[in-house]
Tab-separated table of C-alpha atoms and ligand atoms in Angstrom:
chain	number	residue	atom	x	y	z
A	1	UNK	CA	93.356	100.741	111.347
A	2	UNK	CA	95.044	100.324	114.484
A	3	UNK	CA	98.365	101.976	115.673
A	4	UNK	CA	100.131	102.817	119.311
A	5	UNK	CA	100.069	106.652	119.687
A	6	UNK	CA	103.732	107.989	119.126
A	7	UNK	CA	103.892	109.258	122.488
A	8	UNK	CA	102.917	106.009	124.563
A	9	UNK	CA	105.743	104.172	121.931
A	10	UNK	CA	108.235	106.115	123.775
A	11	UNK	CA	107.294	104.782	127.134
A	12	UNK	CA	110.075	102.293	128.474
A	13	UNK	CA	108.857	98.902	129.728
A	14	UNK	CA	109.372	98.597	133.487
A	15	UNK	CA	111.549	95.952	134.279
A	16	UNK	CA	111.048	94.013	137.595
A	17	UNK	CA	113.794	91.860	139.127
A	18	UNK	CA	114.006	88.185	138.800
A	19	UNK	CA	111.418	85.996	141.211
A	20	UNK	CA	113.729	85.543	144.001
A	21	UNK	CA	113.065	81.469	143.977
A	22	UNK	CA	114.163	81.788	140.395
A	23	UNK	CA	116.964	83.485	141.435
A	24	UNK	CA	117.897	80.839	144.520
A	25	UNK	CA	117.747	78.090	142.064
A	26	UNK	CA	120.486	79.889	139.431
A	27	UNK	CA	122.935	81.017	141.819
A	28	UNK	CA	122.566	77.826	144.126
A	29	UNK	CA	122.124	79.838	147.228
A	30	UNK	CA	119.875	79.052	150.309
A	31	UNK	CA	118.471	82.360	150.908
A	32	UNK	CA	118.090	85.962	149.280
A	33	UNK	CA	118.079	89.134	151.437
A	34	UNK	CA	115.927	91.428	148.996
A	35	UNK	CA	116.716	95.050	150.181
A	36	UNK	CA	115.717	96.419	146.786
A	37	UNK	CA	112.476	97.818	146.893
A	38	UNK	CA	111.394	99.608	150.146
A	39	UNK	CA	109.182	96.573	151.634
A	40	UNK	CA	108.835	96.121	155.147
A	41	UNK	CA	111.062	93.085	156.241
A	42	UNK	CA	108.833	91.883	159.162
A	43	UNK	CA	106.360	90.886	156.539
A	44	UNK	CA	103.045	91.936	156.342
A	45	UNK	CA	100.685	93.172	159.091
A	46	UNK	CA	99.419	90.298	160.879
A	47	UNK	CA	96.330	91.618	161.506
A	48	UNK	CA	95.448	92.076	158.145
A	49	UNK	CA	96.689	88.229	156.784
A	50	UNK	CA	94.065	87.072	159.145
A	51	UNK	CA	91.304	89.311	157.865
A	52	UNK	CA	92.127	88.036	154.385
A	53	UNK	CA	92.097	84.397	155.402
A	54	UNK	CA	88.653	84.991	156.913
A	55	UNK	CA	87.415	86.782	153.907
A	56	UNK	CA	88.783	84.027	151.587
A	57	UNK	CA	85.592	82.008	151.340
A	58	UNK	CA	83.919	84.920	149.526
A	59	UNK	CA	85.848	85.046	146.553
A	60	UNK	CA	83.305	84.337	144.455
A	61	UNK	CA	81.606	87.966	144.978
A	62	UNK	CA	82.427	91.024	143.797
A	63	UNK	CA	84.194	93.324	146.376
A	64	UNK	CA	82.229	96.607	147.341
A	65	UNK	CA	82.775	98.682	144.123
A	66	UNK	CA	82.781	102.058	146.722
A	67	UNK	CA	85.183	100.152	149.485
A	68	UNK	CA	82.968	101.517	151.791
A	69	UNK	CA	84.606	99.971	155.075
A	70	UNK	CA	87.778	100.508	153.867
A	71	UNK	CA	87.009	104.701	153.120
A	72	UNK	CA	85.199	104.354	156.469
A	73	UNK	CA	88.272	103.447	158.411
A	74	UNK	CA	90.393	105.593	156.557
A	75	UNK	CA	88.236	108.401	157.059
A	76	UNK	CA	88.631	107.848	160.898
A	77	UNK	CA	92.343	107.611	160.598
A	78	UNK	CA	92.572	110.736	158.989
A	79	UNK	CA	90.013	112.890	160.532
A	80	UNK	CA	88.500	113.877	156.818
A	81	UNK	CA	85.296	112.634	155.137
A	82	UNK	CA	84.599	109.736	153.107
A	83	UNK	CA	84.071	111.984	150.106
A	84	UNK	CA	87.906	112.945	150.753
A	85	UNK	CA	89.218	109.771	150.007
A	86	UNK	CA	90.168	107.518	146.521
A	87	UNK	CA	91.102	104.147	146.959
A	88	UNK	CA	93.084	102.344	144.363
A	89	UNK	CA	95.267	99.636	143.260
A	90	UNK	CA	98.525	101.156	145.191
A	91	UNK	CA	99.131	104.652	145.124
A	92	UNK	CA	100.261	104.436	141.313
A	93	UNK	CA	96.660	103.846	140.483
A	94	UNK	CA	96.021	107.067	142.036
A	95	UNK	CA	98.839	108.856	139.942
A	96	UNK	CA	98.027	107.704	136.840
A	97	UNK	CA	94.350	108.617	136.937
A	98	UNK	CA	95.536	112.236	138.145
A	99	UNK	CA	97.495	112.403	135.233
A	100	UNK	CA	94.585	111.022	133.128
A	101	UNK	CA	92.252	113.324	134.247
A	102	UNK	CA	94.084	116.895	134.152
A	103	UNK	CA	97.262	116.209	131.728
A	104	UNK	CA	97.056	115.923	128.214
A	105	UNK	CA	99.130	117.103	124.789
A	106	UNK	CA	99.659	120.912	125.127
A	107	UNK	CA	100.059	120.485	129.250
A	108	UNK	CA	102.652	120.083	131.311
A	109	UNK	CA	103.589	118.486	134.787
A	110	UNK	CA	106.529	120.020	136.807
A	111	UNK	CA	108.588	117.120	138.862
A	112	UNK	CA	112.148	116.777	140.333
A	113	UNK	CA	114.724	114.782	139.075
A	114	UNK	CA	116.033	111.728	141.014
A	115	UNK	CA	112.563	111.396	142.125
A	116	UNK	CA	109.757	108.495	141.663
A	117	UNK	CA	110.358	106.773	138.369
A	118	UNK	CA	106.356	106.580	138.062
A	119	UNK	CA	105.863	110.198	137.574
A	120	UNK	CA	107.737	110.416	133.983
A	121	UNK	CA	106.147	107.305	133.272
A	122	UNK	CA	102.293	108.477	133.550
A	123	UNK	CA	103.149	112.279	132.480
A	124	UNK	CA	104.347	110.007	128.893
A	125	UNK	CA	101.238	108.056	129.204
A	126	UNK	CA	99.104	111.089	129.177
A	127	UNK	CA	100.959	113.028	126.139
A	128	UNK	CA	101.940	115.521	128.370
A	129	UNK	CA	105.092	117.810	128.677
A	130	UNK	CA	107.466	117.217	131.351
A	131	UNK	CA	109.336	119.986	133.037
A	132	UNK	CA	112.458	118.333	135.379
A	133	UNK	CA	113.499	120.453	137.723
A	134	UNK	CA	117.383	119.938	139.116
A	135	UNK	CA	118.150	119.338	142.633
A	136	UNK	CA	120.189	121.073	145.269
A	137	UNK	CA	123.601	120.049	146.135
A	138	UNK	CA	123.110	116.446	144.295
A	139	UNK	CA	120.491	115.198	146.326
A	140	UNK	CA	117.850	117.852	147.701
A	141	UNK	CA	114.658	118.822	146.378
A	142	UNK	CA	114.206	122.111	145.555
A	143	UNK	CA	110.372	123.559	146.636
A	144	UNK	CA	111.859	127.233	145.037
A	145	UNK	CA	112.545	125.635	141.544
A	146	UNK	CA	109.154	123.891	141.423
A	147	UNK	CA	107.496	127.344	141.525
A	148	UNK	CA	109.874	128.897	139.405
A	149	UNK	CA	109.080	126.207	136.943
A	150	UNK	CA	105.341	126.420	136.766
A	151	UNK	CA	104.248	128.261	133.360
A	152	UNK	CA	100.725	129.034	131.492
A	153	UNK	CA	100.587	125.495	130.683
A	154	UNK	CA	101.373	123.408	133.749
A	155	UNK	CA	98.530	121.097	135.431
A	156	UNK	CA	100.344	118.888	137.747
A	157	UNK	CA	103.247	119.386	140.001
A	158	UNK	CA	104.480	115.573	141.671
A	159	UNK	CA	106.437	116.007	144.748
A	160	UNK	CA	107.630	112.929	147.222
A	161	UNK	CA	107.955	113.658	150.572
A	162	UNK	CA	110.320	111.987	151.405
A	163	UNK	CA	111.561	111.539	148.126
A	164	UNK	CA	112.393	108.152	146.745
A	165	UNK	CA	115.804	107.212	145.908
A	166	UNK	CA	117.015	110.228	147.950
A	167	UNK	CA	115.555	109.281	151.543
A	168	UNK	CA	115.735	113.107	151.942
A	169	UNK	CA	112.580	115.210	153.273
A	170	UNK	CA	111.640	118.859	153.612
A	171	UNK	CA	110.113	120.311	156.597
A	172	UNK	CA	106.310	121.402	157.432
A	173	UNK	CA	107.333	124.626	157.788
A	174	UNK	CA	109.468	124.758	154.026
A	175	UNK	CA	106.453	123.008	152.924
A	176	UNK	CA	104.136	125.880	154.291
A	177	UNK	CA	106.337	128.497	152.538
A	178	UNK	CA	106.081	126.739	149.440
A	179	UNK	CA	102.565	126.308	149.908
A	180	UNK	CA	102.023	129.988	150.584
A	181	UNK	CA	103.369	130.587	146.584
A	182	UNK	CA	101.941	127.655	144.932
A	183	UNK	CA	98.716	128.955	142.124
A	184	UNK	CA	95.391	128.120	142.652
A	185	UNK	CA	95.213	126.831	139.046
A	186	UNK	CA	97.385	124.289	139.139
A	187	UNK	CA	97.099	120.790	140.995
A	188	UNK	CA	99.754	119.718	143.756
A	189	UNK	CA	100.470	115.712	143.880
A	190	UNK	CA	102.190	115.235	147.533
A	191	UNK	CA	103.452	111.808	147.598
A	192	UNK	CA	104.063	110.846	151.167
A	193	UNK	CA	104.645	106.837	150.551
A	194	UNK	CA	107.133	107.220	153.543
A	195	UNK	CA	105.256	109.605	155.940
A	196	UNK	CA	105.140	106.879	158.550
A	197	UNK	CA	108.650	106.474	158.318
A	198	UNK	CA	109.340	110.036	158.592
A	199	UNK	CA	106.882	110.195	161.595
A	200	UNK	CA	108.844	107.628	163.108
A	201	UNK	CA	112.207	109.390	162.560
A	202	UNK	CA	110.543	112.337	164.948
A	203	UNK	CA	110.783	114.466	161.886
A	204	UNK	CA	108.698	117.402	161.717
A	205	UNK	CA	107.027	116.792	158.263
A	206	UNK	CA	104.105	118.401	157.123
A	207	UNK	CA	101.062	115.816	157.495
A	208	UNK	CA	99.666	117.066	153.504
A	209	UNK	CA	95.601	115.973	154.497
A	210	UNK	CA	95.575	119.206	156.762
A	211	UNK	CA	96.075	121.145	153.682
A	212	UNK	CA	93.716	119.665	151.025
A	213	UNK	CA	90.785	122.664	151.266
A	214	UNK	CA	93.637	124.989	150.968
A	215	UNK	CA	94.962	124.544	147.464
A	216	UNK	CA	94.616	121.963	144.926
A	217	UNK	CA	96.154	119.478	146.707
A	218	UNK	CA	96.064	115.526	146.234
A	219	UNK	CA	98.272	113.402	148.822
A	220	UNK	CA	98.737	109.670	147.936
A	221	UNK	CA	99.610	107.304	150.649
A	222	UNK	CA	100.213	103.219	150.177
A	223	UNK	CA	99.779	100.037	152.271
A	224	UNK	CA	102.738	99.039	150.061
A	225	UNK	CA	105.301	100.612	152.594
A	226	UNK	CA	104.776	100.300	156.341
A	227	UNK	CA	102.232	98.471	156.784
A	228	UNK	CA	103.568	95.635	154.499
A	229	UNK	CA	101.044	95.289	152.128
A	230	UNK	CA	103.034	95.672	148.603
A	231	UNK	CA	101.671	92.320	147.454
A	232	UNK	CA	98.277	93.275	147.877
A	233	UNK	CA	98.077	96.549	145.329
A	234	UNK	CA	96.446	98.965	147.803
A	235	UNK	CA	97.038	103.086	148.386
A	236	UNK	CA	94.764	106.360	148.669
A	237	UNK	CA	94.422	109.434	147.762
A	238	UNK	CA	92.923	112.803	149.793
A	239	UNK	CA	91.774	115.657	148.178
A	240	UNK	CA	88.626	117.890	148.166
A	241	UNK	CA	85.611	116.393	146.955
A	242	UNK	CA	85.724	117.461	143.387
A	243	UNK	CA	88.900	115.707	142.711
A	244	UNK	CA	87.677	112.550	144.436
A	245	UNK	CA	84.798	112.584	142.164
A	246	UNK	CA	86.857	113.471	138.817
A	247	UNK	CA	89.108	110.503	139.592
A	248	UNK	CA	86.504	108.160	140.479
A	249	UNK	CA	85.024	108.832	137.108
A	250	UNK	CA	88.190	107.392	135.533
A	251	UNK	CA	88.934	104.095	137.936
A	252	UNK	CA	87.350	100.793	137.046
A	253	UNK	CA	83.919	99.913	139.021
A	254	UNK	CA	85.966	97.179	141.018
A	255	UNK	CA	89.650	98.313	141.379
A	256	UNK	CA	90.064	97.021	144.985
A	257	UNK	CA	89.996	93.795	145.427
A	258	UNK	CA	88.475	91.728	148.329
A	259	UNK	CA	91.635	90.890	149.996
A	260	UNK	CA	92.963	94.597	149.930
A	261	UNK	CA	89.386	96.310	151.481
A	262	UNK	CA	89.548	93.537	154.396
A	263	UNK	CA	93.188	93.654	154.784
A	264	UNK	CA	93.525	97.489	154.519
A	265	UNK	CA	90.932	97.868	157.357
A	266	UNK	CA	92.595	95.367	159.745
A	267	UNK	CA	95.960	96.512	158.778
A	268	UNK	CA	94.986	100.346	159.955
A	269	UNK	CA	94.160	98.983	163.020
A	270	UNK	CA	97.493	97.060	163.848
A	271	UNK	CA	99.430	100.015	165.808
A	272	UNK	CA	101.474	97.770	167.310
A	273	UNK	CA	103.054	96.332	163.654
A	274	UNK	CA	103.242	100.090	162.430
A	275	UNK	CA	104.701	101.302	166.066
A	276	UNK	CA	107.510	97.983	165.804
A	277	UNK	CA	108.025	98.605	162.007
A	278	UNK	CA	109.254	102.225	163.157
A	279	UNK	CA	111.231	101.515	165.835
A	280	UNK	CA	113.145	98.514	163.736
A	281	UNK	CA	113.820	100.810	161.019
A	282	UNK	CA	115.312	103.593	163.219
A	283	UNK	CA	117.484	100.755	164.483
A	284	UNK	CA	118.535	99.399	161.239
A	285	UNK	CA	119.144	103.288	160.116
A	286	UNK	CA	121.640	103.812	163.062
A	287	UNK	CA	123.839	100.308	162.118
A	288	UNK	CA	123.920	100.964	158.623
A	289	UNK	CA	125.250	105.040	159.496
A	290	UNK	CA	127.204	103.464	161.800
A	291	UNK	CA	129.208	100.712	159.245
A	292	UNK	CA	129.044	103.238	156.384
A	293	UNK	CA	131.218	105.797	158.854
A	294	UNK	CA	133.668	102.917	159.464
A	295	UNK	CA	133.760	101.795	155.884
A	296	UNK	CA	134.094	105.660	154.763
A	297	UNK	CA	131.142	105.606	152.668
A	298	UNK	CA	129.243	109.121	152.446
A	299	UNK	CA	125.081	108.194	152.714
A	300	UNK	CA	122.687	110.781	152.667
A	301	UNK	CA	120.567	110.621	155.936
A	302	UNK	CA	116.939	109.268	155.220
A	303	UNK	CA	113.646	109.740	156.329
A	304	UNK	CA	112.330	106.955	155.196
A	305	UNK	CA	113.390	103.297	154.806
A	306	UNK	CA	116.269	103.068	152.988
A	307	UNK	CA	119.550	104.493	152.096
A	308	UNK	CA	121.232	106.307	149.607
A	309	UNK	CA	124.760	105.352	150.072
A	310	UNK	CA	128.269	106.374	147.697
A	311	UNK	CA	130.111	102.994	147.256
A	312	UNK	CA	133.095	104.709	145.063
A	313	UNK	CA	132.786	102.326	142.354
A	314	UNK	CA	130.243	101.712	139.284
A	315	UNK	CA	126.713	101.503	140.629
A	316	UNK	CA	126.005	98.384	138.353
A	317	UNK	CA	129.414	96.629	139.215
A	318	UNK	CA	128.840	96.702	143.204
A	319	UNK	CA	124.987	95.581	142.611
A	320	UNK	CA	125.404	92.614	140.304
A	321	UNK	CA	128.084	91.604	142.708
A	322	UNK	CA	126.136	91.858	145.620
A	323	UNK	CA	123.478	89.739	143.761
A	324	UNK	CA	126.568	86.996	143.033
A	325	UNK	CA	126.217	86.752	146.819
A	326	UNK	CA	122.366	86.574	147.370
A	327	UNK	CA	122.118	90.505	148.158
A	328	UNK	CA	119.608	92.543	145.999
A	329	UNK	CA	119.935	96.479	146.733
A	330	UNK	CA	118.790	98.737	143.742
A	331	UNK	CA	121.636	100.153	141.423
A	332	UNK	CA	121.461	103.981	140.929
A	333	UNK	CA	123.202	104.603	137.860
A	334	UNK	CA	119.842	105.437	136.191
A	335	UNK	CA	119.185	108.298	138.635
A	336	UNK	CA	122.692	109.680	137.492
A	337	UNK	CA	124.090	108.391	140.990
A	338	UNK	CA	126.556	106.243	139.014
A	339	UNK	CA	128.335	105.290	142.048
A	340	UNK	CA	125.343	104.977	144.333
A	341	UNK	CA	123.447	102.267	145.224
A	342	UNK	CA	120.142	102.574	147.570
A	343	UNK	CA	119.513	99.732	149.980
A	344	UNK	CA	116.515	99.007	152.182
A	345	UNK	CA	116.765	99.005	155.594
A	346	UNK	CA	116.392	95.415	156.512
A	347	UNK	CA	116.266	93.266	159.770
A	348	UNK	CA	119.456	93.661	162.249
A	349	UNK	CA	120.032	90.029	160.534
A	350	UNK	CA	119.743	91.196	157.115
A	351	UNK	CA	121.247	94.200	157.803
A	352	UNK	CA	124.672	92.477	159.010
A	353	UNK	CA	124.659	90.251	155.595
A	354	UNK	CA	124.255	93.080	153.835
A	355	UNK	CA	127.075	94.853	155.444
A	356	UNK	CA	129.612	91.850	155.340
A	357	UNK	CA	128.501	91.163	151.703
A	358	UNK	CA	129.371	94.263	150.440
A	359	UNK	CA	132.376	94.896	152.602
A	360	UNK	CA	133.673	91.808	150.410
A	361	UNK	CA	132.526	93.389	147.147
A	362	UNK	CA	134.614	96.142	147.715
A	363	UNK	CA	137.230	94.694	148.751
A	364	UNK	CA	137.487	92.692	145.596
A	365	UNK	CA	137.221	95.743	143.726
A	366	UNK	CA	139.650	97.441	145.519
A	367	UNK	CA	142.105	94.891	144.495
A	368	UNK	CA	141.019	94.454	141.116
A	369	UNK	CA	141.596	98.032	140.759
A	370	UNK	CA	145.417	98.345	142.140
B	401	LIG	C1	106.664	102.469	146.885
B	401	LIG	C2	106.396	104.159	146.399
B	401	LIG	C3	105.032	104.202	146.069
B	401	LIG	C4	104.202	103.048	146.424
B	401	LIG	O1	103.268	102.918	145.386
B	401	LIG	P1	102.515	101.715	145.472
B	401	LIG	O2	101.763	101.757	144.396
B	401	LIG	O3	101.296	102.423	146.108
B	401	LIG	O4	102.853	100.430	145.990
B	401	LIG	C5	104.639	105.685	146.083
B	401	LIG	N1	105.468	106.562	145.575
B	401	LIG	C6	106.973	106.564	145.921
B	401	LIG	C7	107.812	107.735	146.284
B	401	LIG	C8	107.385	105.142	146.103
B	401	LIG	O5	108.277	105.064	146.546
């Protein structure tokens, strides 16, 4: 007799957007501007692309099950030991494995509302309970509330810094205050997917990697955002050896593909690309802030590569109308932001197109509501 466990029946299947080519055909548009998934608008790291092409002739061979060269490059990049590194299919695999390792029915995980959509999914898959903490002033992570929510059954706390979808961040000082009171018998997962963008903004963000021996902390980072390799599925986790050993027990033996391993090594060395991506993001932010101010739209200052903006009309409706005009953003009603959208900072050309189409949509909606 086979059946799905009740807690897994409750999982909502993630619904990805339509492929761009299909949208183009459907809408009869020449160009789609995709600013929905916080991808790097400059494309992938060119060095990574070259390294991947070079290695394609070896695709008949299994990848190195230990991702040795990639871990060696990461170890050097981060100043940690190889034994402190887990690499996986995006940082999402690390989040999933942490949940499978340390959560189970009877235990709970603490995380904030209006944060990364993957936390509730992996907690649900593990059959654990959810303790969802409120944000402060509609947008800001309440670190103290996370501490207050911890009880005798709490195994894991998830924290994203900077946070998605708000783009807010807490400082190194705030983090250190929080960490001082963080219990020794709970695992802190610090999701730093946008770390490089916060650094590019000149923000004094904690480097989670420096704290992995102080408490039980897993820092997760990704190649999906500033490295421009979302399609490759590559991410990593940094923690003390005992935690990494647990995670390696659970992963598949060949979880990271050959292209991901060689592409990751090359991308890490492509410092120019990262620098350029940071500069383009800062310029794009500045332009979008100015335009939002002109339009009288309140926005949340961001430390990542996307902006949460209050458009003042129903999120779904603005999303749909922008889509008809070939601009894809993210509707935010699912996060309780019923009149906000989230837009990824694009190239300057994409940002200008987005603003022009947004103006058209807002004019239409204003006219209709008269
Ligand atoms: C995009 C994102 C990730 C990245 O996930 P990958 O599996 O590495 O692509 C992780 N955390 C947050 C908060 C994100 O927004």
